[in-house]
Short mmCIF file of C-alpha atoms and ligand atoms in Angstrom, two decimals:
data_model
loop_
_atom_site.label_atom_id
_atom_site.label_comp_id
_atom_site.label_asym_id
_atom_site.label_seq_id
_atom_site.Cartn_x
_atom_site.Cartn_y
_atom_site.Cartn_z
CA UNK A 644 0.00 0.00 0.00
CA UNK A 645 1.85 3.45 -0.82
CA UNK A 646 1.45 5.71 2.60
CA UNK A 647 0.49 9.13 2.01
CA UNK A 648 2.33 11.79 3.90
CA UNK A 649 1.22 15.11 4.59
CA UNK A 650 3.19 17.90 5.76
CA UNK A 651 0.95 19.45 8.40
CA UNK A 652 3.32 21.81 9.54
CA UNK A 653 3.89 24.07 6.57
CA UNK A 654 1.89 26.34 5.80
CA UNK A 655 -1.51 27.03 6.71
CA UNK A 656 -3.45 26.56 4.03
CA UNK A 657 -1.36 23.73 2.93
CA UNK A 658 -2.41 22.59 6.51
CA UNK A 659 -5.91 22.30 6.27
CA UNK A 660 -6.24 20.47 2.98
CA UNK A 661 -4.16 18.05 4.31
CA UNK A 662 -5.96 17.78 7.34
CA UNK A 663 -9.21 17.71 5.72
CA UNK A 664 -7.25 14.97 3.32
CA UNK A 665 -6.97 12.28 6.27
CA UNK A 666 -9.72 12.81 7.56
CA UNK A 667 -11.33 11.85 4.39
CA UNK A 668 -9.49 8.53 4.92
CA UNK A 669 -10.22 8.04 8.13
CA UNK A 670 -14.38 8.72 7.48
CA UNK A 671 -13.80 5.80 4.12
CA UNK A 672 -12.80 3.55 7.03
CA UNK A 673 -8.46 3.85 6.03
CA UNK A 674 -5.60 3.74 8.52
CA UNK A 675 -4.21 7.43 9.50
CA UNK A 676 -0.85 8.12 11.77
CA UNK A 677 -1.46 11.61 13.29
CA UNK A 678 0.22 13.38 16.03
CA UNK A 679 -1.13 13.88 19.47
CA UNK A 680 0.43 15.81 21.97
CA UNK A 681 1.79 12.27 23.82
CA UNK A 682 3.02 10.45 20.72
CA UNK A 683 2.06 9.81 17.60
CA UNK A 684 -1.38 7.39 17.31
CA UNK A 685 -2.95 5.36 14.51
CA UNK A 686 -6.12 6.04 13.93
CA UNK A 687 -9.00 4.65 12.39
CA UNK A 688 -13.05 4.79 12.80
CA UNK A 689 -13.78 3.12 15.70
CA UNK A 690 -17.31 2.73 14.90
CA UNK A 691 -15.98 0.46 11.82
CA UNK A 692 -14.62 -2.71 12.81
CA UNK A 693 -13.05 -3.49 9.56
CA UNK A 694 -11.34 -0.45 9.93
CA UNK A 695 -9.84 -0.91 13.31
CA UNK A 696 -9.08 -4.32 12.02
CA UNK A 697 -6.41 -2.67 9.75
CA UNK A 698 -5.00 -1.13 12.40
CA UNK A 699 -4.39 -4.82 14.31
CA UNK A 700 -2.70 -5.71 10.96
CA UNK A 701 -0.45 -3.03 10.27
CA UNK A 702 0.54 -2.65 13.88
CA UNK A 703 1.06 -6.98 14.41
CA UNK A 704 -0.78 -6.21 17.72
CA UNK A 705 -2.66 -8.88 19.83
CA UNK A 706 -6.50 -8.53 19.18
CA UNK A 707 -6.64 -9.02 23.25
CA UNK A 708 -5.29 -5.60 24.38
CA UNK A 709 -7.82 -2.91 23.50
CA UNK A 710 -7.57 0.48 22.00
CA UNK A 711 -8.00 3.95 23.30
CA UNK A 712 -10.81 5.75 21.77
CA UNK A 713 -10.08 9.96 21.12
CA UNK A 714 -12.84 12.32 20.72
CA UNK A 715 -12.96 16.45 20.59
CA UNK A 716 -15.90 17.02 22.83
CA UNK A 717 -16.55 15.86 26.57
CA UNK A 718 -19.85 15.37 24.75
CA UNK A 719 -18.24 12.83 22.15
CA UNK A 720 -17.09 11.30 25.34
CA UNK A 721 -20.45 11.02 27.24
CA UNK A 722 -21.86 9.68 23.53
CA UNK A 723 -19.62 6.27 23.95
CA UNK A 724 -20.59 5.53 27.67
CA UNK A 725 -23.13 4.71 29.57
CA UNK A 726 -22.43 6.56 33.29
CA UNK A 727 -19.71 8.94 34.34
CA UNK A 728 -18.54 9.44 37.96
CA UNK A 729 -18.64 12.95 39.48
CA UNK A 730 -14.71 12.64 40.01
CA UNK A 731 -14.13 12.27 36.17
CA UNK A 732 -16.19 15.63 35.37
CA UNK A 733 -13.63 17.61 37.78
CA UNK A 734 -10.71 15.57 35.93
CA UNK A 735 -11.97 16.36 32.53
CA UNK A 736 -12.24 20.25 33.90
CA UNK A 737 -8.63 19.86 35.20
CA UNK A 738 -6.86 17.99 32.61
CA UNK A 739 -8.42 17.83 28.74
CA UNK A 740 -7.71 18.34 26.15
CA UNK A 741 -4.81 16.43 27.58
CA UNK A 742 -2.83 13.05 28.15
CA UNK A 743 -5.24 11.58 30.58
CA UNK A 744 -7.44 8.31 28.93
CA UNK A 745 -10.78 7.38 31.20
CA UNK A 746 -11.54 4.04 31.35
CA UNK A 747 -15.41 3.99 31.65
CA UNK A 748 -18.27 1.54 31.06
CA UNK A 749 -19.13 1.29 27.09
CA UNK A 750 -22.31 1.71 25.84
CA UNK A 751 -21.76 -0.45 22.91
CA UNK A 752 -21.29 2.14 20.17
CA UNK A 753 -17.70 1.44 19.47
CA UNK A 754 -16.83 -1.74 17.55
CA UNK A 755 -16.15 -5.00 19.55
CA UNK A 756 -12.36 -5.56 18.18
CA UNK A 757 -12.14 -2.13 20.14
CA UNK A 758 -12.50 -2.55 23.36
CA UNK A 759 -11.49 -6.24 22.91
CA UNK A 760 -14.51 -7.31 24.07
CA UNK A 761 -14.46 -5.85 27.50
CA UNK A 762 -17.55 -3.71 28.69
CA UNK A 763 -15.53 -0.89 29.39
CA UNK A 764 -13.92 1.67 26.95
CA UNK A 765 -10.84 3.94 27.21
CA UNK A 766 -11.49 7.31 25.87
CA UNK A 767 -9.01 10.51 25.75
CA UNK A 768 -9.81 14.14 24.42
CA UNK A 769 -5.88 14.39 23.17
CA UNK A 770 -4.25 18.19 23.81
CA UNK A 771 -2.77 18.33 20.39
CA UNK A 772 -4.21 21.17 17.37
CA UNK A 773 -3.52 18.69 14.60
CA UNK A 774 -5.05 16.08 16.19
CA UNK A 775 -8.28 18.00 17.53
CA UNK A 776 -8.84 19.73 14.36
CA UNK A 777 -8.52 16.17 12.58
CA UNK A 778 -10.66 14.77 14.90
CA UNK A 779 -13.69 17.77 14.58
CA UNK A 780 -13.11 16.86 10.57
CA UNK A 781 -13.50 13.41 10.93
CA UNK A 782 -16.42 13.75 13.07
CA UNK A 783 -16.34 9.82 13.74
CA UNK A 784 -14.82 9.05 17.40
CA UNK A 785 -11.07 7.57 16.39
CA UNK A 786 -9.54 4.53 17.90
CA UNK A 787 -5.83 5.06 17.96
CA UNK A 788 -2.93 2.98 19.86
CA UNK A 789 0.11 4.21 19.52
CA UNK A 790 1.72 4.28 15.67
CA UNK A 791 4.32 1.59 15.95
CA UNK A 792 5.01 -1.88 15.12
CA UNK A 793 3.84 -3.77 18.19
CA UNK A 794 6.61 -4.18 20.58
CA UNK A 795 8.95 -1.09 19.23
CA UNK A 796 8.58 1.88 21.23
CA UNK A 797 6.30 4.91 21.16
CA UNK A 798 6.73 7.14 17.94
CA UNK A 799 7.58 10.73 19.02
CA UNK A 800 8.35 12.21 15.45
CA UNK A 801 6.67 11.29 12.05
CA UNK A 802 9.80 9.98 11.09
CA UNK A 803 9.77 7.26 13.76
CA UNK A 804 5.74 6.12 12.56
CA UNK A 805 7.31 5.97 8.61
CA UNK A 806 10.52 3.71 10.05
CA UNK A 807 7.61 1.32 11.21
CA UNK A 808 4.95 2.16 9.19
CA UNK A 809 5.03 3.77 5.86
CA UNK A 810 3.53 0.87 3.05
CA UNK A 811 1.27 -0.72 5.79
CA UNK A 812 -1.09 2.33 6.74
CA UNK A 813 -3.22 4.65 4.28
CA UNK A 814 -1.52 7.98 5.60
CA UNK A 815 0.78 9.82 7.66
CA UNK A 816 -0.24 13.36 8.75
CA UNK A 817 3.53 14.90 10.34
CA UNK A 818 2.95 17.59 12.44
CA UNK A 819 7.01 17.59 13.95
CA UNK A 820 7.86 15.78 17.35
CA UNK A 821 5.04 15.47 20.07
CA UNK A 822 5.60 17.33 23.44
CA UNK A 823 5.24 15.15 26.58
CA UNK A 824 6.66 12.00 24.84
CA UNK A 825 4.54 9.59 26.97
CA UNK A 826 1.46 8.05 26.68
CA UNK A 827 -1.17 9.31 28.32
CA UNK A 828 -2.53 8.31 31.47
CA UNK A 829 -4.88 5.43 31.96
CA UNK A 830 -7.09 6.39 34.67
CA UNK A 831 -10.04 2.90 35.34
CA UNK A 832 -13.07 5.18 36.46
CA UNK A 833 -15.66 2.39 36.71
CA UNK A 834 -15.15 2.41 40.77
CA UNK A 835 -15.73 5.08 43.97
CA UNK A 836 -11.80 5.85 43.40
CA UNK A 837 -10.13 6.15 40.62
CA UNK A 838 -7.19 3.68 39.73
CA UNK A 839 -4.12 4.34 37.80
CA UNK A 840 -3.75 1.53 35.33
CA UNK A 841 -0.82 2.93 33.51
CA UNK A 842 1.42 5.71 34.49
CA UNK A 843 1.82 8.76 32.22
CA UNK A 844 1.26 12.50 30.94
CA UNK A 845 -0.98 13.31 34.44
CA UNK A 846 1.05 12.61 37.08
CA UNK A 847 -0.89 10.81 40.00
CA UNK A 848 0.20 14.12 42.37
CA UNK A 849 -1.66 15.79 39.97
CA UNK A 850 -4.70 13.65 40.03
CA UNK A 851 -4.83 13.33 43.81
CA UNK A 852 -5.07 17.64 44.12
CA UNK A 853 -8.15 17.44 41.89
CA UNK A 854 -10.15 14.49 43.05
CA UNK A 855 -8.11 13.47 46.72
CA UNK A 856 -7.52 9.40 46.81
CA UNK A 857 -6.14 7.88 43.58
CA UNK A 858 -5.40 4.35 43.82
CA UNK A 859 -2.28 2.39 41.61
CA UNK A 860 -3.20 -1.10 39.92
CA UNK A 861 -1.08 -3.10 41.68
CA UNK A 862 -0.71 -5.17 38.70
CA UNK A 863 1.46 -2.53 37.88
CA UNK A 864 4.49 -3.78 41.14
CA UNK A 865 7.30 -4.95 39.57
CA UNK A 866 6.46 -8.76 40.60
CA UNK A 867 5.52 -10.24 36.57
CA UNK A 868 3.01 -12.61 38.16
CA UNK A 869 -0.47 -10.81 38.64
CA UNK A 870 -2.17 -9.79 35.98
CA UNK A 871 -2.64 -6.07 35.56
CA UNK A 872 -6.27 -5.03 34.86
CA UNK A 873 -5.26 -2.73 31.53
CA UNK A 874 -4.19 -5.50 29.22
CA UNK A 875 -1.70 -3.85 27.46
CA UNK A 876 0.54 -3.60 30.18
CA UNK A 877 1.61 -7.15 30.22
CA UNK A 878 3.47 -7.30 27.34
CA UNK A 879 7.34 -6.48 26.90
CA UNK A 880 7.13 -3.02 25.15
CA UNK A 881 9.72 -0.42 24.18
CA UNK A 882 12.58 -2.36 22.82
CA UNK A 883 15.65 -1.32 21.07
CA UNK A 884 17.72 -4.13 19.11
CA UNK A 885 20.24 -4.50 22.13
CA UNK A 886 19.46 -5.60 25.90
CA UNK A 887 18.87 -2.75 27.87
CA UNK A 888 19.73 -2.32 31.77
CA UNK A 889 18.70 -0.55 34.18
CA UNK A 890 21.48 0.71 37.05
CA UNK A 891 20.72 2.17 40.25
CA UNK A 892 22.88 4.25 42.37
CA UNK A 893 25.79 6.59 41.54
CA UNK A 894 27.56 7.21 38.55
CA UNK A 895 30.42 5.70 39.82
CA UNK A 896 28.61 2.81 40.56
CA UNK A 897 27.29 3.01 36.72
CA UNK A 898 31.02 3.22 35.65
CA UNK A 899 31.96 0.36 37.15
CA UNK A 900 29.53 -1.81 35.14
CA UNK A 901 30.54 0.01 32.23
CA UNK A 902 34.27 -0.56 32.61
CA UNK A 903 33.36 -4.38 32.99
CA UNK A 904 31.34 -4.81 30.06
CA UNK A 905 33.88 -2.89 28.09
CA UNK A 906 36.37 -4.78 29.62
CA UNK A 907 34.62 -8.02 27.92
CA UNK A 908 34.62 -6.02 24.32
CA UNK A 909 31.40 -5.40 24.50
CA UNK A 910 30.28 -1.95 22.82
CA UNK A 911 28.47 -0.40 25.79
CA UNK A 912 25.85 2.56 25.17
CA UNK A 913 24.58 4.79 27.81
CA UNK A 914 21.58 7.04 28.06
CA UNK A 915 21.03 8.76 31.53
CA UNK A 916 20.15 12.59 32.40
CA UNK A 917 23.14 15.23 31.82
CA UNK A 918 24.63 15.10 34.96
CA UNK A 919 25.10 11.69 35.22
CA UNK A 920 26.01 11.18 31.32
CA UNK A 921 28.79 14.10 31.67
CA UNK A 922 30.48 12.12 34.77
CA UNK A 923 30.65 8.94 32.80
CA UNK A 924 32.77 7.53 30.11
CA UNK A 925 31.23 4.55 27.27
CA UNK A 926 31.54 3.73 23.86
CA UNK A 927 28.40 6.03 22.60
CA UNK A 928 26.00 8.05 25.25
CA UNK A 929 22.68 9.98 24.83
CA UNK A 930 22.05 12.77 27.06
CA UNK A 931 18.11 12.69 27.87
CA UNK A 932 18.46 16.15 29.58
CA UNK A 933 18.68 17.82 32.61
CA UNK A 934 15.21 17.17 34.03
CA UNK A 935 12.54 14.63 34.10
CA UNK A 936 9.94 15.87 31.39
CA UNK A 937 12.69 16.14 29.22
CA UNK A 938 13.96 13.25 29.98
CA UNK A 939 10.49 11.74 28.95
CA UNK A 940 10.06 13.92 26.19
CA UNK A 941 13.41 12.06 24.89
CA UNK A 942 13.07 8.43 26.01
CA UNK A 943 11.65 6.92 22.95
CA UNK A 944 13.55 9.04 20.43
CA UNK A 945 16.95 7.15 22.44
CA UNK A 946 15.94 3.98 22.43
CA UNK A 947 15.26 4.07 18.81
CA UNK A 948 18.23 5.78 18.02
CA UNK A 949 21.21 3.01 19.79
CA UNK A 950 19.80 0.91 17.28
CA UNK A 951 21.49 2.90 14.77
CA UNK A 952 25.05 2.86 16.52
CA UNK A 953 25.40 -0.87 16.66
CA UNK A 954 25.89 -1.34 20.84
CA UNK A 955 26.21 -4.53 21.81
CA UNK A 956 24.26 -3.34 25.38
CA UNK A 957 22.82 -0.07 26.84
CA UNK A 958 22.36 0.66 29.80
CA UNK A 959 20.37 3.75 31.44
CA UNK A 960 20.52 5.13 34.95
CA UNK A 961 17.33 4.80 37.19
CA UNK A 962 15.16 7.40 38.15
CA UNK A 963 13.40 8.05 40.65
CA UNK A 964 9.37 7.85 40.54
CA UNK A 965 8.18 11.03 41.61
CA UNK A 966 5.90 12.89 39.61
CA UNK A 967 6.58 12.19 35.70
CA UNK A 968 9.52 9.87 37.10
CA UNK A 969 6.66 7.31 37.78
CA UNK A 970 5.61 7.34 34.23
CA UNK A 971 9.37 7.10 32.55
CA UNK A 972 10.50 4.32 35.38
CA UNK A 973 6.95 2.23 34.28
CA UNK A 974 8.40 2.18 30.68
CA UNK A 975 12.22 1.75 31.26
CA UNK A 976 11.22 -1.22 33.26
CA UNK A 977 9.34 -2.49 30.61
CA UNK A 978 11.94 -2.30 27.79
CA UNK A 979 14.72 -3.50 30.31
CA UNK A 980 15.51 -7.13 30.35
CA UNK A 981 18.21 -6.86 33.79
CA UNK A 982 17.80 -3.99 36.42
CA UNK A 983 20.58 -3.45 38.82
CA UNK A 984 20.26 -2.53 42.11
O1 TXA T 2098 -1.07 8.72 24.76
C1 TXA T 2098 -1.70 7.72 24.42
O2 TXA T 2098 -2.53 7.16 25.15
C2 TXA T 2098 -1.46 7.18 23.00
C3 TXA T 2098 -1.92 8.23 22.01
C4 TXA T 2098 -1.82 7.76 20.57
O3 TXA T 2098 -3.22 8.64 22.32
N1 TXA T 2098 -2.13 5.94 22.79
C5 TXA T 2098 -1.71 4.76 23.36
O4 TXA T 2098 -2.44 3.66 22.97
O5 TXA T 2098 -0.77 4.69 24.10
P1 TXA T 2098 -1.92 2.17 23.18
O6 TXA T 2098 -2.88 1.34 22.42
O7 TXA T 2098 -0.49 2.05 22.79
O8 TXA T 2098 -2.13 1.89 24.69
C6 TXA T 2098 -3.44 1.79 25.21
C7 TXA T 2098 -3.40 1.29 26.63
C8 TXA T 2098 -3.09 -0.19 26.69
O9 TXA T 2098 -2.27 -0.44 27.80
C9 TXA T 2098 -4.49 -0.79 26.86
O10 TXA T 2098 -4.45 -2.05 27.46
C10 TXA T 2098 -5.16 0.25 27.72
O11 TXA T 2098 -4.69 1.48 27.23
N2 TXA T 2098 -6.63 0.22 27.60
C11 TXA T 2098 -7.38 0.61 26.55
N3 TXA T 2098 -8.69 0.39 26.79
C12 TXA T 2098 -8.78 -0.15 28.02
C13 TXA T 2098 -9.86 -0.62 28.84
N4 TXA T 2098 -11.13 -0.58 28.42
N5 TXA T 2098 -9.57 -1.11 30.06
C14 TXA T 2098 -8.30 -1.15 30.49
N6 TXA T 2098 -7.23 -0.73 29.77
C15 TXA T 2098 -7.46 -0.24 28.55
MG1 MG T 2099 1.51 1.50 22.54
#
């Protein structure tokens, strides 16, 4: 299939042709990439299952982990549910058009393959022009997981969703790199409190000013054996070509385990914030900046790019989980096959 890529960042005009464009696709039930202000998503009608069944296919993702829904309206929202706590009205006041996704009982409207057969439905009102403008144009609510291959991590530029993507979806609309880098937050608001189900762009200090007591799935631990409650957390996620290791403690403590994989001629690549990646010495280092949102705002764009600079192993520094920390440490984890402690 030849992937049509729009340029939604030039000029105006230009810019809302080619909005208009995708969401032309998007209404004749085709596969668009379009920024949000998290990462890039693939969209399709989610009121069309053959639709969202193309985006299964060109993503190779497991029919069992559902996709998040975007609207432009709190009304859209309401339109795909059928009851909605107090709490989440404050949150949507707080927090949207932002990276917060409510998990909320479905009233049926969106296709099964969805919501993956589950009688709830995640639905997000994404903070991002393009993707608002596209998604008044469209005028369909749009399923959209993130616009990788399955497995690879989160696409923060257009130029990561064409590495993945380009021949396998209908079209690409590049508006530059996203902003907070992360997915959004996955907030289960079927209960009396709401639970955090996966970590991201709301931070749960954030959460807890607006609406007090905010519980954590604690599928989520560490420990692999329970089950977490939002599917798609179970899988390993976020991988570059080469093992990746997460090291706690100093940077002298990091050097060490540097100098001994060296020492074994392996090609050692290091991505940690600046302070840590000036006091250290390895074969090839990313600096993911000198504080946490830009160190999430970064993340993905790193772990894509030691896969270009042939390292036999990388290893990052760990963070600690306050505030957005919670959110990066949730995907390092997830992409690292060793953490050292
Ligand atoms: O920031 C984001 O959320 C991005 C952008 C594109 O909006 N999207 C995204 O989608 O990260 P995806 O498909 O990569 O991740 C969706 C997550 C998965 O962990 C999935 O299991 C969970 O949301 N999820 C979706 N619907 C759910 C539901 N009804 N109940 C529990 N978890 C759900
Ligand atoms: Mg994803």
């Amino acid at each position: 299939m030849d992937t049509k890529r729009w340029y939604a960042n030039d000029f105006q005009q230009d810019k809302q042709e080619a909005i208009q464009s995708a969401a032309e696709l998007l209404k004749a039930g085709e596969t668009v990439a379009f920024p949000t202000e998290t990462v890039y998503g693939l969209g399709a009608d989610a009121t069309n299952k053959a639709a969202i069944n193309k985006i299964f296919q060109a993503k190779g993702r497991p029919q069992d982990n559902p996709l998040i829904v975007h609207v432009a309206t709190p009304q859209q929202l309401k339109e795909l549910v059928t009851s909605i706590p107090n709490y989440v009205d404050k949150l949507l006041e707080a927090f949207t058009p932002g990276p917060i996704t409510f998990v909320l009982p479905s009233n049926g409207r969106c296709a099964e393959n969805v919501t993956a057969g589950l009688d709830s439905v995640g639905v997000r009102l994404p903070g991002h022009p393009i993707a608002l403008k596209l998604l008044q144009e469209a005028a369909v609510p749009v399923a959209a997981p993130s616009a990788n291959l399955s497995g690879k991590p989160s696409p923060t530029s257009a130029d990561h969703v064409w590495a993945d993507l380009n021949g396998r979806i209908a079209g690409l609309l590049d508006g530059g790199t996203t902003g907070v880098g992360l997915e959004s937050t996955v907030l289960d608001c079927t209960q009396a409190i709401p639970i955090i189900l996966r970590p991201g762009g709301i931070t749960k200090e954030q959460l807890e000013e607006v609406v007090g007591t905010v519980m954590i799935d604690p599928g989520l631990a560490n420990d692999k054996e329970q089950r977490p409650k939002s599917p798609g957390m179970k899988y390993r996620h976020y991988s570059p070509d080469a093992p990746l290791w997460l090291v706690e403690g100093s940077s002298e403590k990091l050097q060490q385990v540097i100098d001994a994989e060296m020492k074994k001629g392996h090609r050692v690549g290091v991505m940690a914030a600046s302070k840590t990646v000036t006091a250290i010495e390895a074969d090839f280092k990313i600096d993911l900046g000198a504080n946490m949102e830009t160190v999430a705002a970064t993340l993905y764009d790193a772990l894509r790019m030691f896969n270009e600079h042939d390292v036999d192993l990388i290893l990052c520094e760990a963070f600690s989980e306050q505030g957005i920390g919670q959110a990066v440490m949730n995907r390092l984890k997830k992409a690292a096959s060793d953490y050292i402690k």
